[in-house]
CSV table of C-alpha atoms in Angstrom, one decimal:
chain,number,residue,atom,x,y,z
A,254,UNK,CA,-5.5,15.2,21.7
A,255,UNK,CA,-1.8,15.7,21.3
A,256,UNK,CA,0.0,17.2,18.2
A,257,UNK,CA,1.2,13.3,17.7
A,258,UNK,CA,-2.5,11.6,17.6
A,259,UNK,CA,-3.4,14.0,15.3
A,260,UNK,CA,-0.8,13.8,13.2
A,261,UNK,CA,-1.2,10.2,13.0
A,262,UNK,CA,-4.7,10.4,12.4
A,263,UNK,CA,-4.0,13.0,9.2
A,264,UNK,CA,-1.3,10.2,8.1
A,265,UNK,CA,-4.0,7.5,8.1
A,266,UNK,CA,-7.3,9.9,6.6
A,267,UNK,CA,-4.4,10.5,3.9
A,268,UNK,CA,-3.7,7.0,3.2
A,269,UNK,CA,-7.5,5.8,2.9
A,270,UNK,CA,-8.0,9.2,0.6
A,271,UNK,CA,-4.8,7.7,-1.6
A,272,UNK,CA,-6.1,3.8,-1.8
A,273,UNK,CA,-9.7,4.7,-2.1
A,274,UNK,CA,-11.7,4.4,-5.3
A,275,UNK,CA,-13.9,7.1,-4.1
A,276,UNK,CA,-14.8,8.8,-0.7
A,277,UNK,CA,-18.3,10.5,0.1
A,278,UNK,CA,-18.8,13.0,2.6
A,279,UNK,CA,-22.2,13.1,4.3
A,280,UNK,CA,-23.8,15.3,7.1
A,281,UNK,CA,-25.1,12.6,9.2
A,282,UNK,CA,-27.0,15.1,12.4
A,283,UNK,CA,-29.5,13.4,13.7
A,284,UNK,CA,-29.2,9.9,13.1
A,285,UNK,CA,-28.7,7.6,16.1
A,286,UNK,CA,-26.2,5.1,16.6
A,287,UNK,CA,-28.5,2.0,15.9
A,288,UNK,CA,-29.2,4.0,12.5
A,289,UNK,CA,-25.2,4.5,11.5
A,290,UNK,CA,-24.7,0.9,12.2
A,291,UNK,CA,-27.4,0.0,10.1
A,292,UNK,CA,-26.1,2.8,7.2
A,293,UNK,CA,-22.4,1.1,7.4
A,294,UNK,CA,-24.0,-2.5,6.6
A,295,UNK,CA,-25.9,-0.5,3.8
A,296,UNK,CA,-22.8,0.6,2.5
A,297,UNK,CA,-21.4,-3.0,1.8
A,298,UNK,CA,-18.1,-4.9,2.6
A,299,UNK,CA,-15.8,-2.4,0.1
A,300,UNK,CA,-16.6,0.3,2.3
A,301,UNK,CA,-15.8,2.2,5.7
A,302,UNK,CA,-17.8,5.0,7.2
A,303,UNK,CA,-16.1,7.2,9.6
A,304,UNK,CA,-17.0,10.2,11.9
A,305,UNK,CA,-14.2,12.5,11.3
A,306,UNK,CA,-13.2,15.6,12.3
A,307,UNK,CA,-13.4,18.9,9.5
A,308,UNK,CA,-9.7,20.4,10.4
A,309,UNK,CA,-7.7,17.0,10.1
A,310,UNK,CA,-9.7,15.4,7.2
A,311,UNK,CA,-9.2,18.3,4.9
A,312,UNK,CA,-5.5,18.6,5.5
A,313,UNK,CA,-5.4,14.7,5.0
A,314,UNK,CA,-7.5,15.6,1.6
A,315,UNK,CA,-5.2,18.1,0.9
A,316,UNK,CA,-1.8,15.7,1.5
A,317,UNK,CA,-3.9,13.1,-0.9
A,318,UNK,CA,-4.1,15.8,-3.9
A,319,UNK,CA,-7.5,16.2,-3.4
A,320,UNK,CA,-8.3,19.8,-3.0
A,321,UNK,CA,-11.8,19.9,-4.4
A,322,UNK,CA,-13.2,18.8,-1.4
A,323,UNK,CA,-12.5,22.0,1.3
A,324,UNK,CA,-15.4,24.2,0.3
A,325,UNK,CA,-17.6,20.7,1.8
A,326,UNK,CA,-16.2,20.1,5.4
A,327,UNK,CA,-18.8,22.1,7.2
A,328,UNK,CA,-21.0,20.6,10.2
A,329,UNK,CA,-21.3,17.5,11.5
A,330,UNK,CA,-19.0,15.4,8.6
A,331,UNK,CA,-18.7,11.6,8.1
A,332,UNK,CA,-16.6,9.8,5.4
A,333,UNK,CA,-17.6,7.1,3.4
A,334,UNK,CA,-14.4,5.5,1.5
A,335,UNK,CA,-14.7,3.2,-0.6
A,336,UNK,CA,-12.5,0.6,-2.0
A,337,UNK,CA,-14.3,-1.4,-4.2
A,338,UNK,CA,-17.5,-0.9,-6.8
A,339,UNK,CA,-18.7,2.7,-6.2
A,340,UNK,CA,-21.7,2.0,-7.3
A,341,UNK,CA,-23.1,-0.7,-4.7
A,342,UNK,CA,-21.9,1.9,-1.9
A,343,UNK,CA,-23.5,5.0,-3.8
A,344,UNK,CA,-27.0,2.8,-3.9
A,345,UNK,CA,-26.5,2.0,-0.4
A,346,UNK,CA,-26.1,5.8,0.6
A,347,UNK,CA,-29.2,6.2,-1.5
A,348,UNK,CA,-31.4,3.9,-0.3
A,349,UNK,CA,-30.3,4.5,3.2
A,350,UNK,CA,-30.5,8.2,2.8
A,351,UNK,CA,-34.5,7.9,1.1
A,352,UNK,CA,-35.4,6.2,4.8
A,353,UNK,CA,-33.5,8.6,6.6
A,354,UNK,CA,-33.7,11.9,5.7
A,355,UNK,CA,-31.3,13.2,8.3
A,356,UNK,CA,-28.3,11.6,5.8
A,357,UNK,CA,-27.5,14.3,3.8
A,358,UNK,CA,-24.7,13.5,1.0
A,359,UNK,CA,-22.8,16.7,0.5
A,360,UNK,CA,-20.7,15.4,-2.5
A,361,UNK,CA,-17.1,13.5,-2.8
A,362,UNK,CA,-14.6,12.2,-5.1
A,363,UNK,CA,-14.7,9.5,-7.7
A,364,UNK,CA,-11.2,8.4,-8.6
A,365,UNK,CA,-9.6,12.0,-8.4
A,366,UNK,CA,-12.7,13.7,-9.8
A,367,UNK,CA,-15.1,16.0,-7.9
A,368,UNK,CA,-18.8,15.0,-7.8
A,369,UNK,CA,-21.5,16.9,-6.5
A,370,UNK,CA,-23.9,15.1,-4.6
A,371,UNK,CA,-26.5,14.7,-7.8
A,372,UNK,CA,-23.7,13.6,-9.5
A,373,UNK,CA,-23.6,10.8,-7.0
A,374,UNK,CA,-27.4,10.2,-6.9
A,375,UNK,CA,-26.6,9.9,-11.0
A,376,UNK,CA,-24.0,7.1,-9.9
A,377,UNK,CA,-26.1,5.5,-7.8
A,378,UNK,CA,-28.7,5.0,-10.7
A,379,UNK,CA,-26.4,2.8,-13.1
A,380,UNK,CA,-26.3,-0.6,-13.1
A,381,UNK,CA,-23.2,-2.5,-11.3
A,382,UNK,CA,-20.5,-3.3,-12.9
A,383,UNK,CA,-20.6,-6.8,-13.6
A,384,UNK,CA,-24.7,-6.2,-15.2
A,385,UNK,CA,-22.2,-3.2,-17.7
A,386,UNK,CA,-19.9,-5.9,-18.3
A,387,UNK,CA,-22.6,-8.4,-19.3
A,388,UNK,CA,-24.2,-6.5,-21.3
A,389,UNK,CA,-21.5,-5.3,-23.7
A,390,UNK,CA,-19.9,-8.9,-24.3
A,391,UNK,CA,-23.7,-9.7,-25.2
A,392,UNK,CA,-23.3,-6.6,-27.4
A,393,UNK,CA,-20.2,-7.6,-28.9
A,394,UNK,CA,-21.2,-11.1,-29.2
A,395,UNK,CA,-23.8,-10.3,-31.0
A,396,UNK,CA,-22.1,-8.3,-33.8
A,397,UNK,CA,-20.0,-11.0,-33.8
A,398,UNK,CA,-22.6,-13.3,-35.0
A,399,UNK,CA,-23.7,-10.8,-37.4
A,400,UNK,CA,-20.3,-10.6,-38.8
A,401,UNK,CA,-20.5,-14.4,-39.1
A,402,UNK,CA,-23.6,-14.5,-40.4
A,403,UNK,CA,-22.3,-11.9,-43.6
A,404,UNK,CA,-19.2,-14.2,-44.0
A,405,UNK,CA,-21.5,-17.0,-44.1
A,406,UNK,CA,-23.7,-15.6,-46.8
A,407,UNK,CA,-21.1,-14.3,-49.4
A,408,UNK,CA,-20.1,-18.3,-50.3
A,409,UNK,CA,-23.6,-19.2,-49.9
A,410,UNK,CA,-25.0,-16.8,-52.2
A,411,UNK,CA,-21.5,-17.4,-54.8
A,412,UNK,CA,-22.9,-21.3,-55.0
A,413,UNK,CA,-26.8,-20.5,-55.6
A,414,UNK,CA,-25.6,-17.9,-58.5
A,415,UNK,CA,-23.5,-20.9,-60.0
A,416,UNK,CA,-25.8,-23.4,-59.8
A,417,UNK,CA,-28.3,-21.3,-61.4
A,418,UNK,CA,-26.2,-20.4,-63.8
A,419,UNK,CA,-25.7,-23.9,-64.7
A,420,UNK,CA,-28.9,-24.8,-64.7
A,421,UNK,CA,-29.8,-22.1,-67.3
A,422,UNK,CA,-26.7,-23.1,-69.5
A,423,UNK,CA,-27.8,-26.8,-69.4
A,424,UNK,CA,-31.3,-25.4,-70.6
A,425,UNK,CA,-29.5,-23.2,-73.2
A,426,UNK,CA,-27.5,-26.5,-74.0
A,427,UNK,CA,-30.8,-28.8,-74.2
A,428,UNK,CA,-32.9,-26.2,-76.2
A,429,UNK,CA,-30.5,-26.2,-79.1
């Protein structure tokens, strides 16, 4: 390949480093094509999973800021970049990699940070976002209730003292 190609190639690893959320590098030996296909379906719409060479992805890592990456570009590498939930792409990986042993996830980057690749298998474990989401408006909407609940009681409880106070003043008021 000539000095141009790769150059060009560096410029566009750099750019999917840059304007993805996270990237994932795997060691994918083994696995047949039919199998990668099948892995990059896994992986959902939000993501792209490339074969790449060790030499011109880390100095595209490396022109992206990311520098946490270099001890992990060792054997046959594959990126997995992903530019939308990281989640749905880490469960992908995960599934994917539990029927295929020959996946290996060596670790990656989650919005600048360095994870290892059980910190991944962690990520791959949450819920997605929009379940998160859902369940803290539930959360807040229910201490909102609660809240209106309390608001609710204070003139409740104001009226039951006065009317029992009146009615123990108009027995007072009888008696005599």
């Amino acid at each position: 390949m000539a000095r141009p190609d790769k150059a060009a190639a560096v410029a566009e690893l750099a750019d999917q480093f840059r304007s993805s959320n996270a990237a994932v590098l795997t060691e994918y030996r083994g696995l047949t094509v039919a199998q990668l296909k099948t892995l990059r379906r896994s992986l959902g719409e939000d993501a792209q999973y490339a074969v790449v060479k060790n030499t011109l992805t880390k100095i595209a890592a490396n022109e992206a800021g990311i520098s946490t990456l270099d001890d992990l570009f060792n054997g046959p590498t594959a990126v997995a970049f992903i530019s939308g939930d990281p989640v749905t792409s880490a469960k992908g990986l995960r599934d994917f990699a539990k029927d295929n042993p020959n996946l290996v996830i060596k670790g990656g980057v989650l919005d600048g940070k360095a994870l290892s690749a059980d910190e991944f298998k962690k990520l791959a474990d949450l819920e997605s976002r929009e379940v998160l989401l859902a369940k803290l408006a539930g959360a807040m909407k229910s201490k909102q209730s609660q809240t209106a609940s309390l608001f609710q009681a204070l003139p409740s409880k104001f009226v039951r003292t006065a009317e029992a106070l009146r009615v123990k003043l108009d027995e007072q008021g009888g008696a005599e």
